[in-house]
Amino acid sequence: HHPATTPLISTLTGKPTTHQELQNPHYWADQVRHTVRFADAIKTLETEGVTTYVEIGPDTVLSALAAAGVEKPDAMAAIPLMGRGRPEDSTVAAALGALHGRGVRVDWEAFYAGTGARRAPLPTYAFQHERYWLAPEAPAPVVAEGAGLTRPVWEPVAVPSEGAAAPGAPADTVVHRLATSPQAPYEALRLAQEWLGEERSPGSTLVVVTDRAVAAGDAPDPDAAAAWALLASAQAEAPGRIVLVDAPLDTGAEVLAAAVATGEPRLAVRPEGVTVPRLRPVRDQGSAARPPWHPEGTVLITGGTGTLGALVARHLVVEHGVRRLLLAGMRGEQAPGARELTQELTALGASVTVAACDVANREQLAELLAAVPAAHPLTGVVHTAGVLDNGLVSGMTPKRLAAVLAPKADAARHLDELTRGLGLAAFVLFSSTTGTFGAPGQSNYAAANAFLDALAARRAADGLPATSIAWGLWRTGGINAHLDDRELDRFEQDGFRAVTDAEGLALFDRALAAGRPTLLVGAVAVRASAAAPDTAAPGTAEVSGAGSGAVPLGERLAELSAPEREPYLLALVVREVASVLGHASTASVAPDRPFQDLGFNSLTAVELRNRLTVAAGLPLPATLVFDHPSPADLAAHLHTVAGPAAEDAASIALGELDRLEASLAELPADDEVRATVSVRLHSLLSALGAATASGQAGADTAELPADASADEIFDFIDNELGRGAA
């Protein structure tokens, strides 16, 4: 027992109690036997300045009495935590919300612990007819056996026969062979920037030929794979401008041309033919297989004090009985939450070492591994370390590329080299779907993750344990903690639903049990329909060819009158803006408001450009949103590039005259009607003559009599404009 630290107002006396009173048994006896002075206690609290009261009990009776017992009821609030006949969970939540609204500190982290709840930033503009509070989510789907896992495969594609029409072949093509070396990602960046940074004719295409960049039947080279993924991201930023072909060095020009003629943006040429990337569900992992964790061996987790590293550490201890953990991170024990994590894992029965180590530094990593005790040798590695530095290819620099490659790719290279002779049972790499698909605005991150996937494939070919798990998004956050709910919802609309902690850890176990070196987890695999049908990998013709077959925007505009074109284009732009931002309607998109104020960043700018490229059927630059900073400005630009050209004005006018001539032939034989039309036509011709007279001073000009008949007007048109009647 210890003295009370929280003031207590006695309902026996109506006054504050003392420590001595609370220790005296007679006080509690009197409390039972005498009158309850509740009103006096409330008045004392009011005198002390208390304005917020919480009723802890089964009903709301005391809250009503408290409100009746104060002198200033308008200045106080009595909030019951429960109510008779009301759901307990929602009633408590509402009460805590009311307390929070009155400035009372509520420990929300404790309240939502273990629920998967996340913070939701509110919009920066006024609430108008749209719900921004999070609606209750549907129960998370149970991860069924085999669901949530897909694998990349390369499958044959038909190649146009010699002499056959090849609609997919670019009209203006430049071929570049990219050498396989540690510098390949940097050369790929330079190449993409040069190609996309220059003005080129529409339809011009850069074909980049790599060697061993993809796992199409043989083990890929990690550096070449990193270059491939970087260029795949450039493809996502500029659809239709780049084609990737992985082919042996001795591949002939005719074979390359035939491959490109398929119209597929990513291909691999092998002796057995031309193949393209696809995703296939994984259905054959054994349900009884368990990941190979040795309880008394040491497991190294890089990024071990980060969100995902800590999550995996708890999982290994609780679910797999791992008892020796080595958690490596840049800040070691100084990392936020490191001390609490160590205490938690220790309480669970694990021996934990938290080490400050830059795993991208080979010397530091070697020293760390050398310190692992022989009695508990290193038996497993889980590499979760990584950083983001998002930006479009046009703004990417070698330094930014290197900074993202270091903690993922460089560290993985060192881990592979330094542990090859240690007899590991598990070598797990936390990769990302960006490495498989490419991602606009994340070319450096895509390159780093593709390196991990290729490294796992190479280790597997060498008979070493390796599992590279390409994750989508985690609800917990991790490296994508900066994403708000609107951005997460936008990813979900595209088929990338963020996994919860429970889903992710279950899929982590299944991925290791599957026995495959590379797997995609929690991306296109965890969808509303988890059946994971056969899926074309993003970047293939199914998506990159979007817009083909649709009516070009120029033709659609030509069918509209001049006053109709600008509103049509503005509606098109506003609709796509609302879709990109995840708005329920276009009402919240002000045409004159800058894109930056609407909430655009480099990634959403690229998405809008891609959508408009599909809608317009025209190549548009990645800087489109920055060059034309509002929806109205962008619509005006589209009118300039897609609207009828000025030099076509004459043909348009003559076409209109053809239609006019056809309608005049159907005029009734009524002198008054024909006279009215004649006067109107004469007025139009007079205006045309006045407009051209200034530029043709002194030229002989035919005169039309003021009282010309309709037939004379038609003869005049034929003679002056040189178009005979049909």
XYZ file of C-alpha atoms in Angstrom:
726
model
C 0.000 0.000 0.000
C 1.065 3.595 -0.588
C -0.500 7.028 -0.044
C -3.132 8.068 -2.613
C -1.834 10.115 -5.521
C -5.213 11.027 -7.025
C -7.428 13.468 -5.054
C -10.630 11.852 -3.814
C -13.791 13.749 -2.853
C -15.711 11.886 -0.168
C -19.455 11.394 -0.530
C -19.505 10.922 3.247
C -18.373 14.486 3.999
C -18.590 16.171 0.608
C -14.981 17.272 1.155
C -11.557 16.072 -0.055
C -10.335 13.064 1.903
C -6.997 12.622 3.634
C -4.677 9.647 3.580
C -5.392 9.038 7.244
C -9.140 8.910 6.650
C -8.818 6.360 3.897
C -6.706 4.119 6.160
C -9.230 4.280 9.025
C -11.746 1.370 9.056
C -14.304 3.574 10.833
C -14.388 5.829 7.760
C -15.538 2.986 5.529
C -18.049 1.801 8.095
C -19.536 5.289 8.245
C -19.541 5.365 4.443
C -21.881 2.390 4.457
C -24.099 3.523 7.354
C -24.567 7.261 6.729
C -26.137 9.504 4.117
C -24.482 9.760 0.665
C -23.641 13.475 0.226
C -23.352 13.271 -3.582
C -24.591 16.839 -4.220
C -22.070 18.270 -1.756
C -19.259 16.337 -3.449
C -20.262 17.711 -6.858
C -20.354 21.291 -5.513
C -16.879 20.829 -4.052
C -15.606 19.652 -7.439
C -17.230 22.649 -9.134
C -15.540 24.953 -6.593
C -12.209 23.335 -7.480
C -12.776 24.198 -11.164
C -13.785 20.751 -12.420
C -15.984 20.976 -15.524
C -15.793 17.438 -16.960
C -17.202 14.423 -15.122
C -17.041 10.738 -16.096
C -19.569 8.234 -14.755
C -18.097 4.757 -14.380
C -21.061 2.481 -13.877
C -23.811 0.528 -15.605
C -26.116 3.469 -16.354
C -26.400 7.250 -16.733
C -28.252 8.162 -13.502
C -25.356 9.953 -11.779
C -24.539 12.000 -14.872
C -28.013 13.516 -14.774
C -27.747 14.174 -11.011
C -24.355 15.823 -11.445
C -25.702 18.186 -14.075
C -28.563 19.130 -11.754
C -26.210 19.781 -8.823
C -23.938 22.485 -10.288
C -24.538 26.216 -10.504
C -23.329 26.500 -14.107
C -24.649 23.431 -15.953
C -23.841 24.985 -19.354
C -20.137 25.009 -18.480
C -19.926 21.350 -17.463
C -20.274 17.954 -19.109
C -21.130 14.695 -17.373
C -20.213 11.762 -19.623
C -21.276 8.183 -18.813
C -19.096 5.324 -20.054
C -22.033 2.935 -20.267
C -25.788 3.047 -20.692
C -28.536 0.556 -20.046
C -29.529 -1.200 -23.272
C -26.673 0.337 -25.270
C -23.771 -1.551 -26.933
C -20.817 -1.313 -24.571
C -18.076 -0.928 -27.203
C -19.690 1.910 -29.144
C -20.861 3.652 -25.936
C -17.360 3.637 -24.452
C -15.874 4.813 -27.745
C -18.387 7.673 -27.942
C -17.614 8.656 -24.352
C -13.872 8.721 -25.009
C -14.481 10.791 -28.104
C -16.508 13.278 -26.091
C -13.744 13.479 -23.478
C -11.151 14.000 -26.198
C -13.277 16.795 -27.618
C -13.208 18.546 -24.224
C -9.418 18.425 -24.068
C -9.012 15.377 -21.834
C -5.958 13.323 -22.746
C -7.013 9.894 -24.017
C -4.454 7.146 -24.585
C -5.678 6.203 -28.060
C -2.670 3.974 -28.714
C -3.724 1.760 -25.787
C -7.395 1.891 -26.778
C -6.725 0.695 -30.344
C -3.822 -1.644 -29.559
C -4.092 -4.874 -31.525
C -6.998 -3.721 -33.712
C -5.001 -2.665 -36.766
C -6.436 0.852 -36.540
C -4.420 3.685 -38.057
C -4.398 7.465 -37.920
C -6.406 9.158 -40.662
C -5.413 12.709 -41.655
C -8.325 15.024 -42.262
C -8.623 16.989 -45.513
C -7.193 20.484 -45.616
C -10.301 21.950 -47.210
C -13.839 22.400 -45.938
C -16.083 19.400 -45.448
C -18.755 19.555 -48.132
C -21.240 16.761 -48.724
C -18.598 14.078 -48.365
C -17.841 11.708 -45.515
C -14.246 11.779 -44.345
C -14.460 9.758 -41.129
C -13.401 6.183 -41.603
C -16.306 3.820 -42.061
C -16.058 0.468 -40.281
C -14.067 -1.933 -42.402
C -15.409 -5.309 -43.422
C -13.826 -8.212 -41.562
C -10.419 -9.028 -42.977
C -10.519 -12.063 -45.247
C -9.081 -15.274 -43.891
C -5.977 -16.161 -45.875
C -6.886 -19.522 -47.364
C -4.285 -22.100 -48.341
C -2.528 -20.800 -51.446
C -4.423 -17.496 -51.535
C -2.393 -14.330 -51.530
C 0.653 -15.799 -53.280
C 1.536 -15.370 -56.920
C 4.717 -15.982 -58.861
C 6.117 -14.316 -61.973
C 6.459 -16.604 -64.984
C 7.508 -16.153 -68.621
C 5.195 -17.628 -71.224
C 5.395 -17.898 -75.040
C 3.871 -15.217 -77.222
C 3.033 -15.398 -80.917
C 5.533 -13.615 -83.152
C 4.428 -12.161 -86.532
C 5.641 -14.307 -89.397
C 8.080 -12.878 -91.904
C 6.326 -10.478 -94.241
C 3.164 -10.369 -92.154
C 1.741 -7.074 -90.951
C 3.122 -6.118 -87.569
C 0.763 -3.547 -86.019
C 2.725 -3.513 -82.784
C 6.027 -2.526 -84.359
C 6.972 1.121 -83.673
C 7.428 3.289 -86.740
C 10.552 5.076 -85.462
C 12.744 2.744 -83.387
C 16.146 3.153 -81.767
C 17.851 0.035 -80.336
C 20.337 0.220 -77.463
C 22.224 -2.741 -75.984
C 22.710 -2.279 -72.213
C 25.841 -3.930 -70.842
C 25.541 -6.123 -67.747
C 27.726 -4.707 -64.974
C 27.430 -3.130 -61.512
C 26.976 0.173 -63.347
C 23.959 -1.060 -65.309
C 21.334 0.714 -63.132
C 23.152 4.021 -63.511
C 23.541 3.568 -67.259
C 19.826 2.734 -67.466
C 19.005 5.961 -65.622
C 21.157 8.035 -67.967
C 19.629 6.347 -71.008
C 16.032 6.867 -69.843
C 16.633 10.510 -68.993
C 18.205 11.238 -72.376
C 15.439 9.486 -74.298
C 12.509 10.945 -72.377
C 14.078 14.384 -72.043
C 14.287 15.092 -75.770
C 11.475 16.108 -78.073
C 10.816 13.252 -80.454
C 8.264 12.424 -83.081
C 5.091 10.677 -81.890
C 5.519 6.924 -81.952
C 9.290 6.993 -81.572
C 10.394 4.089 -79.385
C 13.582 3.159 -77.575
C 14.216 -0.588 -77.512
C 16.613 -1.482 -74.690
C 18.185 -4.913 -74.998
C 19.503 -6.458 -71.773
C 21.284 -9.710 -71.017
C 20.173 -11.965 -68.112
C 18.025 -9.271 -66.512
C 15.012 -11.535 -65.949
C 14.479 -15.077 -64.687
C 13.152 -16.447 -67.971
C 14.512 -19.941 -67.682
C 17.901 -19.131 -66.192
C 19.309 -17.316 -63.172
C 19.308 -13.538 -63.709
C 22.100 -11.105 -62.943
C 21.030 -8.835 -60.031
C 22.612 -5.678 -61.490
C 20.946 -6.223 -64.861
C 17.654 -6.919 -63.075
C 17.957 -3.617 -61.218
C 18.472 -1.785 -64.514
C 15.463 -3.556 -66.035
C 13.180 -2.509 -63.152
C 14.367 1.083 -63.359
C 13.501 1.147 -67.058
C 10.181 -0.560 -66.324
C 9.398 2.377 -64.030
C 10.311 4.743 -66.849
C 7.827 2.808 -68.998
C 5.154 3.435 -66.371
C 5.929 7.151 -66.416
C 5.980 7.380 -70.210
C 3.807 4.602 -71.686
C 4.669 3.588 -75.221
C 8.102 5.229 -75.288
C 10.324 2.306 -74.203
C 10.364 -1.428 -74.972
C 12.443 -3.861 -72.911
C 13.867 -7.014 -74.487
C 16.093 -9.459 -72.607
C 18.099 -11.469 -75.121
C 21.461 -13.263 -75.420
C 24.341 -11.262 -76.829
C 24.287 -13.182 -80.123
C 20.606 -12.477 -80.867
C 20.172 -11.262 -84.440
C 18.445 -8.066 -85.522
C 15.678 -9.993 -87.274
C 14.760 -11.852 -84.091
C 14.732 -8.625 -82.077
C 12.559 -6.926 -84.684
C 10.093 -9.815 -84.629
C 9.919 -9.671 -80.837
C 9.263 -5.927 -80.822
C 6.607 -6.406 -83.503
C 4.434 -8.289 -81.006
C 3.547 -4.964 -79.408
C 4.475 -6.248 -75.937
C 6.469 -3.726 -73.858
C 8.540 -6.382 -72.015
C 9.873 -9.545 -73.631
C 12.527 -12.188 -73.244
C 14.117 -13.950 -76.199
C 15.306 -17.475 -75.529
C 16.355 -20.363 -77.791
C 12.865 -21.853 -77.489
C 11.154 -18.616 -78.551
C 9.882 -15.233 -77.385
C 8.217 -15.024 -73.970
C 6.367 -12.364 -71.978
C 5.858 -11.864 -68.201
C 2.712 -13.108 -66.529
C 1.571 -13.790 -62.959
C 0.305 -17.183 -61.881
C -1.172 -18.239 -58.531
C 0.879 -20.480 -56.276
C -1.169 -23.535 -55.379
C 1.362 -26.252 -54.631
C 2.990 -25.351 -51.314
C 2.671 -28.043 -48.687
C 0.284 -27.151 -45.871
C 2.298 -29.206 -43.394
C 5.640 -27.590 -44.211
C 7.042 -25.235 -41.593
C 9.672 -22.561 -42.160
C 13.153 -23.783 -41.185
C 13.809 -21.797 -38.016
C 16.235 -23.267 -35.478
C 15.164 -22.268 -31.945
C 18.696 -22.101 -30.538
C 20.329 -20.612 -33.601
C 20.699 -16.857 -34.037
C 18.448 -15.036 -36.516
C 19.677 -11.712 -37.908
C 16.960 -9.187 -38.791
C 18.171 -6.093 -40.620
C 16.004 -3.068 -39.975
C 15.159 -5.043 -36.861
C 13.909 -2.094 -34.829
C 11.741 -0.769 -37.657
C 8.025 -1.437 -37.984
C 8.238 -4.595 -40.093
C 11.466 -5.832 -38.507
C 9.921 -5.652 -35.037
C 6.767 -7.351 -36.311
C 8.795 -10.255 -37.726
C 10.886 -10.492 -34.546
C 7.781 -10.948 -32.381
C 6.390 -13.476 -34.848
C 9.543 -15.592 -34.852
C 9.650 -15.665 -31.069
C 5.955 -16.325 -30.449
C 5.074 -18.589 -33.370
C 8.360 -20.306 -34.223
C 10.141 -20.502 -30.896
C 13.227 -18.557 -31.981
C 15.242 -17.705 -28.874
C 18.223 -15.754 -30.226
C 17.667 -12.526 -32.138
C 20.215 -10.083 -33.547
C 18.443 -6.866 -34.521
C 20.591 -4.597 -36.706
C 19.794 -0.985 -37.515
C 21.543 2.297 -38.188
C 20.779 3.676 -34.709
C 20.905 0.463 -32.712
C 19.614 0.858 -29.170
C 19.017 4.576 -29.804
C 16.290 3.819 -32.353
C 12.768 4.827 -31.269
C 11.100 1.944 -29.460
C 14.235 -0.248 -29.411
C 14.363 -0.468 -25.633
C 10.678 -1.318 -25.304
C 10.970 -3.926 -28.066
C 13.912 -5.565 -26.324
C 12.001 -5.704 -23.034
C 8.961 -7.182 -24.754
C 10.944 -9.888 -26.579
C 12.932 -10.692 -23.451
C 9.715 -11.152 -21.494
C 8.645 -13.611 -24.178
C 11.730 -15.693 -23.493
C 14.142 -14.488 -26.182
C 17.729 -13.328 -25.868
C 17.964 -10.107 -27.856
C 20.942 -8.118 -29.086
C 20.315 -4.728 -30.686
C 23.317 -3.570 -32.722
C 24.091 -0.299 -34.466
C 25.278 -1.346 -37.907
C 25.152 0.074 -41.408
C 24.461 -3.180 -43.241
C 25.370 -1.505 -46.537
C 28.931 -1.208 -45.160
C 30.622 -4.556 -45.772
C 33.226 -4.086 -43.007
C 30.626 -3.218 -40.374
C 28.442 -6.136 -41.400
C 31.367 -8.576 -41.350
C 32.282 -7.417 -37.849
C 28.692 -7.866 -36.699
C 28.503 -11.432 -38.062
C 31.859 -12.333 -36.545
C 30.517 -11.438 -33.102
C 27.736 -14.047 -33.249
C 28.590 -16.650 -30.546
C 29.658 -20.089 -31.769
C 27.268 -21.680 -29.271
C 24.368 -20.063 -31.109
C 25.548 -19.742 -34.730
C 23.764 -17.693 -37.335
C 21.080 -19.896 -38.888
C 18.719 -17.374 -40.452
C 18.637 -13.922 -42.056
C 15.608 -11.694 -42.599
C 16.547 -8.569 -44.553
C 13.873 -5.874 -44.064
C 16.056 -2.754 -44.259
C 15.267 -0.113 -46.876
C 14.588 3.556 -47.543
C 12.491 5.579 -49.969
C 13.406 8.633 -52.020
C 10.585 8.908 -54.537
C 10.810 11.039 -57.645
C 10.216 10.911 -61.378
C 12.936 9.568 -63.640
C 13.462 13.067 -65.016
C 14.455 14.304 -61.539
C 16.356 11.215 -60.394
C 20.118 11.503 -59.846
C 22.862 8.884 -59.488
C 23.259 9.970 -55.874
C 19.587 9.405 -55.085
C 19.709 6.063 -56.873
C 22.754 4.976 -54.880
C 21.178 6.068 -51.590
C 18.190 3.754 -52.132
C 20.237 0.868 -53.543
C 22.600 0.881 -50.541
C 20.425 -0.414 -47.644
C 18.570 -2.917 -49.839
C 20.703 -4.080 -52.778
C 24.221 -3.425 -51.466
C 23.344 -4.874 -48.069
C 21.801 -7.968 -49.679
C 24.932 -8.461 -51.787
C 27.093 -8.336 -48.648
C 24.775 -10.662 -46.724
C 24.921 -13.166 -49.561
C 28.703 -13.091 -49.841
C 29.410 -13.130 -46.099
C 27.015 -15.970 -45.209
C 27.504 -18.404 -48.102
C 29.664 -20.727 -46.034
C 27.633 -20.598 -42.808
C 25.046 -23.237 -43.654
C 22.023 -20.988 -43.184
C 18.586 -22.559 -43.001
C 16.729 -19.411 -44.080
C 17.711 -16.365 -46.145
C 14.653 -14.123 -46.479
C 14.596 -10.842 -48.404
C 11.779 -8.308 -48.012
C 11.269 -7.087 -51.556
C 8.476 -5.067 -53.171
C 6.099 -5.491 -56.081
C 7.712 -2.396 -57.590
C 10.643 -4.614 -58.529
C 8.337 -6.822 -60.597
C 6.049 -4.220 -62.117
C 8.057 -1.020 -62.081
C 6.433 1.993 -60.469
C 6.027 5.610 -61.550
C 8.014 7.864 -59.259
C 9.876 4.943 -57.661
C 12.469 3.925 -60.240
C 15.272 3.729 -57.660
C 13.189 1.686 -55.225
C 12.059 -0.643 -58.020
C 15.690 -1.194 -59.008
C 16.706 -2.048 -55.433
C 13.915 -4.595 -55.035
C 14.481 -6.234 -58.412
C 18.075 -6.778 -57.279
C 16.752 -8.744 -54.270
C 14.489 -10.905 -56.441
C 17.323 -11.725 -58.838
C 19.722 -12.437 -55.978
C 17.257 -14.940 -54.490
C 16.875 -16.650 -57.869
C 20.651 -16.876 -58.245
C 21.112 -18.289 -54.729
C 18.433 -20.899 -55.410
C 20.228 -21.881 -58.627
C 23.373 -22.316 -56.531
C 21.571 -24.627 -54.109
C 21.381 -22.076 -51.288
C 18.282 -21.157 -49.269
C 16.599 -17.983 -50.512
C 13.135 -16.472 -50.475
C 12.483 -13.003 -51.829
C 9.006 -11.872 -50.822
C 7.711 -9.007 -52.945
C 5.249 -7.190 -50.716
C 2.590 -4.701 -51.663
C 1.402 -2.361 -48.908
C 1.151 -3.032 -45.172
C -1.602 -1.395 -43.140
C 0.913 -1.078 -40.313
C 2.824 1.373 -42.478
C 6.486 0.478 -42.427
C 8.335 2.201 -45.228
C 4.997 3.476 -46.620
C 3.795 4.981 -43.340
C 3.588 8.372 -45.087
C 0.612 7.213 -47.163
C -2.725 8.508 -45.944
C -6.047 6.720 -46.228
C -6.996 8.402 -49.482
C -3.771 7.188 -51.096
C -4.242 3.690 -49.677
C -7.784 3.642 -51.036
C -6.473 4.692 -54.448
C -4.014 1.791 -54.439
C -6.836 -0.532 -53.429
C -8.932 0.629 -56.378
C -6.026 -0.441 -58.586
C -6.037 -3.901 -57.015
C -3.360 -3.371 -54.368
C -5.054 -3.841 -51.019
C -2.819 -3.275 -47.997
C -2.426 -6.353 -45.801
C -3.011 -6.325 -42.072
C -0.366 -7.569 -39.660
C -2.140 -10.903 -39.224
C -2.519 -11.423 -42.975
C 1.052 -10.425 -43.659
C 2.563 -12.754 -41.085
C 0.424 -15.680 -42.262
C 1.560 -15.003 -45.826
C 5.151 -14.704 -44.606
C 4.955 -18.272 -43.286
C 3.239 -19.547 -46.424
C 5.823 -17.897 -48.655
C 8.649 -19.682 -46.864
C 6.768 -22.980 -46.920
C 6.193 -22.656 -50.682
C 9.839 -23.358 -51.409
C 10.132 -20.844 -54.284
C 12.832 -18.177 -54.526
C 10.548 -15.317 -55.626
C 6.926 -14.710 -54.717
C 4.525 -11.788 -54.800
C 2.558 -11.405 -51.608
C -0.329 -9.179 -50.647
C -0.548 -7.218 -53.897
C -2.682 -8.369 -56.813
C -2.915 -11.601 -54.849
C -4.947 -10.274 -51.904
C -7.938 -8.760 -53.648
C -11.647 -8.842 -53.119
C -11.527 -12.079 -55.089
C -8.640 -14.009 -53.643
C -8.941 -16.724 -56.248
C -5.970 -15.068 -57.989
C -6.901 -15.793 -61.607
C -4.245 -15.896 -64.255
C -3.064 -12.341 -64.539
C -0.968 -10.426 -67.006
C 1.800 -8.622 -65.219
C 1.410 -4.832 -65.271
C 3.416 -3.336 -68.064
C 2.311 -5.912 -70.597
C 0.268 -5.118 -73.667
C -3.009 -5.382 -71.795
C -2.289 -2.151 -69.966
C 0.272 -0.330 -72.038
C -1.851 -0.507 -75.124
C -4.778 1.129 -73.420
C -6.553 3.537 -75.640
C -5.863 1.639 -78.842
C -9.103 1.091 -80.623
C -10.742 4.076 -78.943
C -11.772 7.077 -80.998
C -8.850 9.579 -80.940
C -9.581 12.759 -79.070
C -8.965 14.853 -82.188
C -11.740 13.035 -84.034
C -14.105 13.418 -81.103
C -13.417 17.154 -81.003
C -13.911 17.477 -84.756
C -17.444 16.160 -84.305
C -18.205 18.971 -81.852
C -18.848 22.602 -82.630
C -16.208 25.111 -81.554
C -18.193 26.316 -78.477
C -18.645 22.707 -77.326
C -14.981 21.665 -77.410
C -13.540 23.529 -74.440
C -16.328 22.495 -72.009
C -15.938 18.915 -73.226
C -12.190 18.935 -72.574
C -12.572 20.608 -69.187
C -15.124 17.990 -68.126
C -12.727 15.262 -69.280
C -9.828 16.679 -67.267
C -11.905 17.317 -64.138
C -13.337 13.799 -64.271
C -9.871 12.242 -64.470
C -8.566 14.525 -61.694
C -11.391 13.441 -59.390
C -10.695 9.797 -60.183
C -6.973 10.105 -59.482
C -7.585 11.870 -56.162
C -10.244 9.369 -55.133
C -13.089 11.896 -54.921
C -16.617 10.561 -55.011
C -17.607 13.237 -57.543
C -16.164 16.099 -59.568
C -17.840 18.698 -57.356
C -14.726 19.131 -55.214
C -12.427 19.821 -58.193
C -12.322 23.558 -58.917
C -11.131 24.046 -62.536
C -9.004 27.103 -61.725
C -7.454 25.709 -58.548
C -3.762 24.735 -58.887
C -3.032 21.012 -58.956
C -0.714 21.434 -55.985
C -3.549 22.859 -53.903
C -5.809 20.026 -55.033
C -3.383 17.577 -53.437
C -1.259 16.415 -56.374
C 2.265 15.102 -56.015
C 4.695 13.658 -58.543
C 3.077 10.213 -58.446
C -0.500 11.392 -58.893
C 0.713 13.777 -61.609
C 2.090 10.822 -63.561
C -1.125 8.861 -63.015
C -3.191 11.760 -64.368
C -0.864 12.068 -67.356
C -1.216 8.354 -68.063
C -4.992 8.515 -67.820
C -5.161 11.484 -70.174
C -2.736 9.786 -72.558
C -5.169 6.886 -72.796
C -8.193 9.171 -73.077
C -6.608 11.445 -75.681
C -4.715 8.806 -77.637
C -1.778 11.217 -77.721
C 1.724 11.055 -76.209
C 1.821 13.545 -73.347
C 4.917 14.521 -71.306
C 5.458 13.427 -67.693
C 5.648 17.120 -66.734
C 2.144 17.770 -68.061
C 0.658 18.785 -64.696
C 3.601 21.030 -63.851
C 3.603 22.730 -67.252
C -0.152 23.436 -67.056
C -0.826 24.000 -63.350
C -4.629 23.826 -63.149
C -7.386 21.723 -64.729
C -8.493 24.705 -66.805
C -4.944 25.311 -68.067
C -4.562 21.626 -68.885
C -7.862 21.518 -70.766
C -6.745 24.524 -72.822
C -3.494 22.737 -73.637
C -5.371 19.633 -74.782
C -7.470 21.835 -77.026
C -4.266 23.169 -78.568
C -2.647 19.794 -79.191
C -5.747 17.747 -80.011
C -8.224 20.252 -81.455
C -8.671 20.909 -85.174
C -5.542 22.618 -86.509
C -5.773 26.220 -87.684
C -4.577 25.298 -91.179
C -7.617 23.019 -91.518
C -10.021 25.935 -91.113
C -10.536 26.212 -94.883
C -11.405 22.535 -95.298
C -13.766 22.760 -92.326
C -15.491 25.802 -93.821
C -15.793 24.143 -97.215
C -17.249 21.053 -95.584
C -19.836 23.199 -93.874
C -20.681 24.791 -97.245
C -21.212 21.337 -98.727
C -23.708 20.580 -95.988
C -25.335 23.979 -96.485
C -25.692 23.352 -100.225
C -27.402 20.047 -99.567
C -29.877 21.650 -97.176
C -30.648 24.507 -99.575
C -31.629 22.007 -102.238
C -34.440 20.927 -99.949
C -35.877 24.438 -99.410
C -39.558 24.745 -100.275
C -40.461 26.663 -103.436
C -41.492 29.672 -101.386
C -40.259 33.067 -102.620
C -40.319 34.591 -99.131
C -38.265 31.779 -97.540
C -35.773 31.765 -100.400
C -35.462 35.557 -100.211
C -34.735 35.380 -96.475
C -32.021 32.765 -97.008
C -30.589 34.793 -99.896
C -30.223 37.879 -97.736
C -28.471 35.856 -95.009
C -26.058 34.302 -97.486
C -25.336 37.682 -99.019
C -24.526 39.068 -95.565
C -22.107 36.212 -94.905
C -20.384 36.752 -98.237
C -20.118 40.484 -97.609
C -18.437 39.794 -94.252
C -16.047 37.351 -95.922
C -15.241 39.856 -98.616
C -14.546 42.599 -96.075
C -12.197 40.309 -94.141
C -10.156 39.378 -97.196
C -10.195 42.751 -98.936
C -7.498 44.225 -96.700
C -5.080 41.498 -97.724
C -5.922 41.686 -101.402
C -5.946 45.404 -102.057
C -5.958 46.139 -105.726
C -6.924 42.627 -106.738
C -9.828 42.103 -109.084
C -12.837 41.006 -107.056
C -16.115 39.851 -108.480
C -19.104 41.833 -107.332
C -22.373 40.256 -106.252
C -25.437 42.335 -107.006
C -27.280 43.462 -103.911
C -30.515 41.967 -105.273
C -28.915 38.660 -106.299
C -31.190 35.661 -106.339
C -30.407 32.361 -104.635
C -29.280 30.806 -107.938
C -26.943 33.744 -108.561
C -25.495 33.347 -105.055
C -24.772 29.641 -105.702
C -23.108 30.494 -109.019
C -21.017 33.097 -107.204
C -19.870 30.540 -104.612
C -18.943 28.063 -107.345
C -16.951 30.622 -109.312
C -15.180 32.337 -106.440
C -14.336 29.321 -104.287
C -13.738 26.958 -107.171
C -16.127 24.212 -106.056
C -18.672 23.038 -108.589
C -22.040 21.850 -107.491
C -22.265 18.137 -106.920
